[in-house]
Short mmCIF file of C-alpha atoms and ligand atoms in Angstrom, two decimals:
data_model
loop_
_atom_site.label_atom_id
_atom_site.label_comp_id
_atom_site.label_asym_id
_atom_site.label_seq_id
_atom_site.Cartn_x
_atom_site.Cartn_y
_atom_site.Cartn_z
CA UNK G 1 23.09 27.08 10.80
CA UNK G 2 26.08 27.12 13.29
CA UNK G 3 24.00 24.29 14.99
CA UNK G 4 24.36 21.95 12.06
CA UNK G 5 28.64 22.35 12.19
CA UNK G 6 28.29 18.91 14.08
CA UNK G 7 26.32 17.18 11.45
CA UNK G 8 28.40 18.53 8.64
CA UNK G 9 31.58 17.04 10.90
CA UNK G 10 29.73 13.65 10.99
CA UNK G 11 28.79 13.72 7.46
CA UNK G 12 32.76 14.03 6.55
CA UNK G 13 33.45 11.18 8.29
CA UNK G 14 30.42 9.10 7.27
CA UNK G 15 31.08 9.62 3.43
CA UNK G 16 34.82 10.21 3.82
CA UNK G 17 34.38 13.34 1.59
CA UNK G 18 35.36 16.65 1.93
CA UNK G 19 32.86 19.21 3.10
CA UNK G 20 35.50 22.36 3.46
CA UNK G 21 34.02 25.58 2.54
CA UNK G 22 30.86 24.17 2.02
CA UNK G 23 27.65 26.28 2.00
CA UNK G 24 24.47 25.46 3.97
CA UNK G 25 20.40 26.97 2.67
CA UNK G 26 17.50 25.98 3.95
CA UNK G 27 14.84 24.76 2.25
CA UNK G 28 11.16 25.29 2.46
CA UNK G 29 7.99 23.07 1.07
CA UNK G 30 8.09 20.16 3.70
CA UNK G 31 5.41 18.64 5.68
CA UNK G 32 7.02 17.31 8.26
CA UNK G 33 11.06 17.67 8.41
CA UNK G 34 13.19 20.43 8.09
CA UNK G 35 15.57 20.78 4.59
CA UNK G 36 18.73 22.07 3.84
CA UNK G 37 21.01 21.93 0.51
CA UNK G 38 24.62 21.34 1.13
CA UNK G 39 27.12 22.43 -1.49
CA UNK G 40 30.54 22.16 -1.29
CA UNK G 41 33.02 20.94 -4.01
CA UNK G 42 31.52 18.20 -6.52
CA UNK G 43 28.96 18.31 -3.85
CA UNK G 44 25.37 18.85 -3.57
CA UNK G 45 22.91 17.45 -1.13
CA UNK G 46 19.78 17.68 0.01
CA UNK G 47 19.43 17.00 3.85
CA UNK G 48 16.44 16.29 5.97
CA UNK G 49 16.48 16.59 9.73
CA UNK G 50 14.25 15.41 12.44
CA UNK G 51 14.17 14.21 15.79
CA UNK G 52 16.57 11.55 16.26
CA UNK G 53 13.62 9.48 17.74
CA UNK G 54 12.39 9.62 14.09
CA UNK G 55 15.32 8.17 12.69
CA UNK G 56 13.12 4.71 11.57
CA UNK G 57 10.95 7.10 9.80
CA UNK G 58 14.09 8.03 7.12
CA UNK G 59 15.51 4.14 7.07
CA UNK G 60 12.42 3.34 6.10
CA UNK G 61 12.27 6.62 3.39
CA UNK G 62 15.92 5.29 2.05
CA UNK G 63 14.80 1.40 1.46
CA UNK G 64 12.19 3.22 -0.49
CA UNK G 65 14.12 5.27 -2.56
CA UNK G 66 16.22 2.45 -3.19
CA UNK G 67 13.78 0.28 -4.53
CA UNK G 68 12.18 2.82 -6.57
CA UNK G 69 15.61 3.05 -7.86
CA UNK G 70 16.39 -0.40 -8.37
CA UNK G 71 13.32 -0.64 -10.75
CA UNK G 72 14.74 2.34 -12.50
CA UNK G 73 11.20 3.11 -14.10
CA UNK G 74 10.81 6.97 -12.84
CA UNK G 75 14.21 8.99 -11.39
CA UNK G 76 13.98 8.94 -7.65
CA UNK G 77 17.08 11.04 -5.71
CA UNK G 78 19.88 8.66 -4.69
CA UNK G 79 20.25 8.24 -1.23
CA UNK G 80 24.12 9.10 -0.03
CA UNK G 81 23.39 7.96 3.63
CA UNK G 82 21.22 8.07 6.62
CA UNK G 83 21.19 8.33 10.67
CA UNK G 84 21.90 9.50 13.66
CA UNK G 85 23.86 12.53 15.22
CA UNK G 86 23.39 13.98 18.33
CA UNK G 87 19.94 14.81 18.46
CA UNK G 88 18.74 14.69 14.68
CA UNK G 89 17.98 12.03 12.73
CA UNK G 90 19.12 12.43 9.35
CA UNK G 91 18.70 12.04 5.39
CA UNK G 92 21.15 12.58 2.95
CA UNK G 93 19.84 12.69 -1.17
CA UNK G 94 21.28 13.92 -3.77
CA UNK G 95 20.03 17.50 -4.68
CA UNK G 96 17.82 17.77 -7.33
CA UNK G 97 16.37 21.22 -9.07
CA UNK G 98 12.88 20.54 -9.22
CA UNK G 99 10.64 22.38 -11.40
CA UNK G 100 6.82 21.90 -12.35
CA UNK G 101 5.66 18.81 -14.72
CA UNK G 102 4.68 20.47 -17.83
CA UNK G 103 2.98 18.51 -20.59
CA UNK G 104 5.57 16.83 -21.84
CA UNK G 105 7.23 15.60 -18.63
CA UNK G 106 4.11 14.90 -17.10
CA UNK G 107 3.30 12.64 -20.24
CA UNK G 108 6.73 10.84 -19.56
CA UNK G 109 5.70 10.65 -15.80
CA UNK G 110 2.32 8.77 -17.20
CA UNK G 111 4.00 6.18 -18.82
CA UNK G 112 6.83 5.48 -16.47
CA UNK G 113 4.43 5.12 -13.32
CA UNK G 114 2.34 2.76 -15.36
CA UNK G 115 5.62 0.84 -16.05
CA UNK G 116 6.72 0.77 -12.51
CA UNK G 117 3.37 -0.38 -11.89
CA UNK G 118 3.66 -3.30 -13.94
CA UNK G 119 6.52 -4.58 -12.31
CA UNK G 120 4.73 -7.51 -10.37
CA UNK G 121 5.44 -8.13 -6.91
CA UNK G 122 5.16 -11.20 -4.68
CA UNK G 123 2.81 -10.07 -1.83
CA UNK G 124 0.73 -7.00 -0.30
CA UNK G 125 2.41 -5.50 2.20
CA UNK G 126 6.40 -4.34 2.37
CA UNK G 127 9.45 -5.93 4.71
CA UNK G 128 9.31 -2.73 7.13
CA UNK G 129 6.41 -0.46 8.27
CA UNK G 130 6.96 3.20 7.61
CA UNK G 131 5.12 6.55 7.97
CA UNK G 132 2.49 8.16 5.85
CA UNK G 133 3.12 11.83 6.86
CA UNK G 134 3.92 11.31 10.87
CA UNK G 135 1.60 8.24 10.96
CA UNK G 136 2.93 5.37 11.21
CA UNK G 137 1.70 2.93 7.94
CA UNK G 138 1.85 -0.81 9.04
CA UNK G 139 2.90 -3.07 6.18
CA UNK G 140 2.21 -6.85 7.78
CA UNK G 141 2.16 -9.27 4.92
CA UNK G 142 -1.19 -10.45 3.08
CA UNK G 143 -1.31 -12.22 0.16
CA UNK G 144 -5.03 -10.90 -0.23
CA UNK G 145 -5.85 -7.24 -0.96
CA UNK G 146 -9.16 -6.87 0.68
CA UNK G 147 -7.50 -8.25 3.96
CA UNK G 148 -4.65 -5.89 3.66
CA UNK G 149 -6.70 -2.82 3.00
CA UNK G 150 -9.22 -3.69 5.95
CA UNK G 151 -6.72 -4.44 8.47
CA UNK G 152 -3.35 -2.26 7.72
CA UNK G 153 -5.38 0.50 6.04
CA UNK G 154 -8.63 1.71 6.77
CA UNK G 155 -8.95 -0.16 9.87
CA UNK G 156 -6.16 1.23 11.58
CA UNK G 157 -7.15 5.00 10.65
CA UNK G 158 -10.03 4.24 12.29
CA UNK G 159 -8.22 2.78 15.66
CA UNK G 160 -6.60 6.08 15.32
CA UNK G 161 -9.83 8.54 14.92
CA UNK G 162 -11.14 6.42 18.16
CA UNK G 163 -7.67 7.33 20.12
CA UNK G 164 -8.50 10.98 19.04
CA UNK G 165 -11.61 11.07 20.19
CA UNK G 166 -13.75 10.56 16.70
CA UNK G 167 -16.29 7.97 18.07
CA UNK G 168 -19.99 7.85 16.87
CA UNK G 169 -21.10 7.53 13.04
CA UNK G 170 -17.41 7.53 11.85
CA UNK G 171 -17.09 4.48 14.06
CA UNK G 172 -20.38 2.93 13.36
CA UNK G 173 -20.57 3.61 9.58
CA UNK G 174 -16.95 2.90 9.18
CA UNK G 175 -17.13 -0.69 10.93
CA UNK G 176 -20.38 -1.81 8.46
CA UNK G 177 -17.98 -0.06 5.39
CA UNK G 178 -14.93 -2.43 6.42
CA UNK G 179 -17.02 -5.73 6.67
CA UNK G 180 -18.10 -5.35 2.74
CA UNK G 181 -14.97 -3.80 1.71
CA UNK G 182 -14.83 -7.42 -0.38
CA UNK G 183 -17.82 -6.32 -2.26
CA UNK G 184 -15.77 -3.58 -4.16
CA UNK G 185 -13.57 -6.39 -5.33
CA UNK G 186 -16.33 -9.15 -6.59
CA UNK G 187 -14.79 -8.90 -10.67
CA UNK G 188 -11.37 -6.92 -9.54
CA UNK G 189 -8.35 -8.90 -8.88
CA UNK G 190 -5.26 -6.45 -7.98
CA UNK G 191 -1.95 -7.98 -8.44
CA UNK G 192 0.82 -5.94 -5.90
CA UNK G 193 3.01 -3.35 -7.55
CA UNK G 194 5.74 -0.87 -5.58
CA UNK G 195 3.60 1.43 -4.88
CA UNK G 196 5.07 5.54 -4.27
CA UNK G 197 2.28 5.56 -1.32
CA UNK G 198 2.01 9.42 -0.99
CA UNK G 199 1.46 10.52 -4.39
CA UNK G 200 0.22 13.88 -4.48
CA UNK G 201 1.16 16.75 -6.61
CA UNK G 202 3.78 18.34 -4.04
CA UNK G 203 5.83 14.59 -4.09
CA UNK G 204 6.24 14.47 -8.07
CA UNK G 205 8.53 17.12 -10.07
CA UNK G 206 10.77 17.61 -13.04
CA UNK G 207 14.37 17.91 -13.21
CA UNK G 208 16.19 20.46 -15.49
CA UNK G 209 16.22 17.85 -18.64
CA UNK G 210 12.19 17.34 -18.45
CA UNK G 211 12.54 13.64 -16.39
CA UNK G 212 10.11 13.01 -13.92
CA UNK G 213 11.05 13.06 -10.28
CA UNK G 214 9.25 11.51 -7.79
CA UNK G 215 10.31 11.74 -3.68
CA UNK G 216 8.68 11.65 -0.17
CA UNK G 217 7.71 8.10 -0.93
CA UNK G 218 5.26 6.16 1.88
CA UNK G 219 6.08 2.34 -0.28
CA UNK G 220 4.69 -0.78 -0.26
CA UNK G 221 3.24 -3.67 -2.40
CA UNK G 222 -0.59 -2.72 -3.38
CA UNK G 223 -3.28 -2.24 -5.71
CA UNK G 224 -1.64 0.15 -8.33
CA UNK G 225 -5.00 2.51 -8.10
CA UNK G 226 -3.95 3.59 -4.85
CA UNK G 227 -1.26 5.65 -6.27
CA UNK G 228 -3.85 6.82 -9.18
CA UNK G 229 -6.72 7.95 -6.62
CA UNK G 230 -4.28 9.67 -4.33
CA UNK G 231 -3.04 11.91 -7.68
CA UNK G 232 -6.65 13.02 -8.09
CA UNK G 233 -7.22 14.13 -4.69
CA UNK G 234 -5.35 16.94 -4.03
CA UNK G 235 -5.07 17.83 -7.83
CA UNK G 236 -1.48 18.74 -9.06
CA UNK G 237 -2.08 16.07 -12.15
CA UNK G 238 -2.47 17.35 -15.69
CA UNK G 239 -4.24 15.41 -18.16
CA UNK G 240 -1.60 14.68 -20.24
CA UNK G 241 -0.22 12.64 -17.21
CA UNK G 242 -3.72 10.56 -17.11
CA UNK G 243 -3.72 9.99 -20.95
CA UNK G 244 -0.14 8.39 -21.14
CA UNK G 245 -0.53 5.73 -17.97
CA UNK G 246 -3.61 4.96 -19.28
CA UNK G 247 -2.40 4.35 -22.98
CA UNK G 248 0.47 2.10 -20.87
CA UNK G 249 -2.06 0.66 -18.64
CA UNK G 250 -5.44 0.70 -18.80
CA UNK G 251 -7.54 1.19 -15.88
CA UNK G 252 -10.47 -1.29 -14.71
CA UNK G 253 -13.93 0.49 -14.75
CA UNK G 254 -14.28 -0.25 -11.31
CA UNK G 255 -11.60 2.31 -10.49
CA UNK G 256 -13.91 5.20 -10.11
CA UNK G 257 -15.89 3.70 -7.60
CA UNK G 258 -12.71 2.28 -5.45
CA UNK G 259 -11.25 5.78 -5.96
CA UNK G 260 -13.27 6.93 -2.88
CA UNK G 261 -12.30 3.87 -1.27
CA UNK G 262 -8.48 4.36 -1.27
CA UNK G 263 -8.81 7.94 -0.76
CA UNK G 264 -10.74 7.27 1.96
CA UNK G 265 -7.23 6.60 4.03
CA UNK G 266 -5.52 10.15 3.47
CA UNK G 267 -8.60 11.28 4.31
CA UNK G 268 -8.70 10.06 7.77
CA UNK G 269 -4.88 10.00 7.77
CA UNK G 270 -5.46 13.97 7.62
CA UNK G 271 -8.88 14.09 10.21
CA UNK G 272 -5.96 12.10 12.46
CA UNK G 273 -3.01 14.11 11.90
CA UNK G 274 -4.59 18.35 10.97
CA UNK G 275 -7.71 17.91 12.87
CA UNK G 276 -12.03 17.88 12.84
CA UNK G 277 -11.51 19.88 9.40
CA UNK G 278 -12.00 16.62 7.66
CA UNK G 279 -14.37 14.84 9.59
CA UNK G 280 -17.38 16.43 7.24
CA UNK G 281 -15.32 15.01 4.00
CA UNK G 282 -14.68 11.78 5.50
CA UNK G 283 -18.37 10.60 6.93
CA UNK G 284 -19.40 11.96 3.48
CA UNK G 285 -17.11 9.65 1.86
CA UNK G 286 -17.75 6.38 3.69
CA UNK G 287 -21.70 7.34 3.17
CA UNK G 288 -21.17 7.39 -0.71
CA UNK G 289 -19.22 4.06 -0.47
CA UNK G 290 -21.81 2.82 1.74
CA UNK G 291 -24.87 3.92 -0.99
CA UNK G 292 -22.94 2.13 -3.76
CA UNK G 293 -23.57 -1.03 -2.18
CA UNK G 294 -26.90 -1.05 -1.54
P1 ADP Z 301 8.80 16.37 3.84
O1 ADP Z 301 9.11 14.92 4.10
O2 ADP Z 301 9.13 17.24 5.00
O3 ADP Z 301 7.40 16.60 3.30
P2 ADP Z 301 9.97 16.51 1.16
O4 ADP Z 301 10.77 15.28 0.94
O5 ADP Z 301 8.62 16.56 0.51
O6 ADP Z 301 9.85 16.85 2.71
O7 ADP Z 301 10.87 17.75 0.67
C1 ADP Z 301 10.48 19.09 0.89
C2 ADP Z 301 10.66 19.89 -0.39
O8 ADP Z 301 12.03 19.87 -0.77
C3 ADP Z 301 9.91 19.28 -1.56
O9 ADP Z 301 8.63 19.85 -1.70
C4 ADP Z 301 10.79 19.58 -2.74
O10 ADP Z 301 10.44 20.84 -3.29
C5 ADP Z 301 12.17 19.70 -2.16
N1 ADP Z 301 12.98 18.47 -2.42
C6 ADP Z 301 12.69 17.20 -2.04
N2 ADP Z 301 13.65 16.34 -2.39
C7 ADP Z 301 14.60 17.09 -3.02
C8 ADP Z 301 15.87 16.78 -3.62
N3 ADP Z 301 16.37 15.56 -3.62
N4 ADP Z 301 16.56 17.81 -4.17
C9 ADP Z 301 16.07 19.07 -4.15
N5 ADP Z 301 14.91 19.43 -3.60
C10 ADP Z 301 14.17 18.44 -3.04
#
C-alpha cells in the first residue's frame, strides 16, 4: 500500500479534499484492474488502477458512467475523477456496498433496464471507442445496425482471432455468417438505446436499500437485445429480472434466434482474450446461426 502514498497525495490535490488518516483495502472480483476502497473522513471511494498506458480505457469507463447517470434510469457509481499519476492510470467512484440481486431488486433492475432502454438515441455507435474487457470495442458511427454489427462487431473479433492465429473454418464460416448477417434482420428494425455493453451477472448488484447497481460498463448506442443476450450467457439473471423488462418492454420473437448472434461477440471476445478454450463454443455457434438460414 505504501506504493499508493503518491496517488493518495495526487488525489488531495485533484479533489482539494482531505485524505488525512485515511485507510486503504484492497479489493478483489476484477477482471482486469486492480481495486482499492479509500476511506477517510466523509470519504469513501472506490479506486481502480492500471497501467498508465491504459488511462483511455477509464476516460472512456467515466463518459459511461456519466451517461448512464445522466439518464438516471438504474444507479450507476458517480465518478469523482480520473487520470494519470506516475505510472497508474486511475479511477475514482464512489464506493458502493454491493450485495446480490434478490427477487425484489432484481425485479426493479427489470424494469429500469427496460426503461433505460427506451430512451431513444440518434445513431449506432458512441462518440469514443472503448474496451470490452482489454479489447478494444470500436464505436464508428452507423446509422444502420446490420452495418454496425458486421463491421465494429463481429468482424473485428474475427480480424482479431486471425492476428491470434485462429484461421481455417472460424475464418471461412465466419466470413459466409457476416455477409447474411442482414437476413436476421428481414422483419426486425432496432432503434439505438445506451447500451451497458458488458452485462453479465458479476457487472450488476444491489446496494444496501435493494436499488439496482450496475458498473464495469463497455457503452454504446445498439440494439437493446445485446444487453439481454449477454445476461443469459453467463447466467447470474433470475427470472424475476426477465419477467419485469419484459412486462416494460416486450421482446420481438426474433430475439431468440439473434441471441446467438450477439453472443456470438463475447464469445470470440473471450477465444481472443483467455484462449483455444472457446474455439469449440464459438464454431458451434456460428454453425447454428449458419443452419437457421438455410
Ligand atoms: P474490473 O474492471 O477489473 O472487472 P470492476 O469494475 O468489475 O473491475 O470491479 C471489481 C469488483 O469491485 C466488482 O466485482 C465489484 O464487486 C466491486 N465494485 C465495483 N464497483 C464498485 C463500487 N463503486 N463500490 C464498491 N465496490 C465496487
Amino acid at each position: 500500500m505504501a506504493a499508493l502514498q503518491p496517488l493518495v497525495s495526487h488525489l488531495e490535490t485533484q479533489t482539494g479534499q482531505s485524505l488525512n488518516n485515511h485507510r486503504l483495502s484492497t479489493i478483489g472480483g476484477g477482471d482486469i484492474n486492480s481495486a482499492y476502497r479509500l476511506q477517510a473522513a466523509n470519504i469513501d471511494w472506490f479506486i481502480k488502477l492500471n497501467r498508465a498506458s491504459l488511462a483511455e480505457m477509464f476516460v472512456a469507463e467515466a463518459a459511461g458512467l456519466r451517461e448512464l447517470a445522466d439518464i438516471g434510469a438504474v444507479r450507476v457509481p458517480k465518478v469523482i475523477c480520473f487520470g494519470e499519476c506516475q505510472q497508474h492510470a486511475y479511477l475514482v467512484l464512489e464506493f458502493i456496498e454491493l450485495g446480490a440481486l434478490h427477487s425484489r431488486s432484481a425485479s426493479l433492475f427489470g424494469e429500469q433496464l427496460a426503461l433505460l432502454h427506451q430512451r431513444p438515441q440518434a445513431y449506432f455507435g458512441w462518440h469514443i471507442d472503448n474496451t470490452i474487457g482489454s479489447t478494444p470495442q470500436y464505436n464508428a458511427r452507423h446509422d444502420d445496425w446490420v452495418s454496425f454489427w458486421q463491421q465494429q462487431r463481429l468482424g473485428k473479433q474475427l480480424q482479431f482471432a486471425a492476428a491470434n492465429g485462429y484461421r481455417g473454418a472460424l475464418q471461412s464460416q465466419g466470413g459466409k455468417l457476416l455477409e447474411r448477417i442482414g437476413d436476421f434482420f428481414s422483419a426486425y428494425r432496432p432503434h439505438p438505446s445506451l447500451l451497458h455493453g458488458d452485462l453479465w451477472g458479476g457487472n450488476a448488484a444491489s446496494d444496501k436499500q435493494g436499488q439496482p447497481i450496475i458498473f464495469d460498463p463497455a457503452c454504446y448506442y445498439g440494439d437493446r437485445e445485446t444487453d439481454l443476450a449477454m445476461t443469459e450467457l453467463f447466467g447470474g439473471f433470475s427470472r424475476d429480472f426477465y419477467a419485469a423488462y419484459q412486462a416494460q418492454y416486450p421482446l420481438d420473437p426474433g430475439y431468440k434466434t439473434r441471441k446467438t448472434l450477439y453472443n456470438l461477440y463475447h464469445i470470440l471476445n473471450h477465444l481472443n482474450l483467455f484462449g483455444s478454450g472457446y474455439l469449440n463454443q464459438a464454431n458451434s455457434m456460428i454453425a447454428q446461426l449458419l443452419a437457421e438460414l438455410n
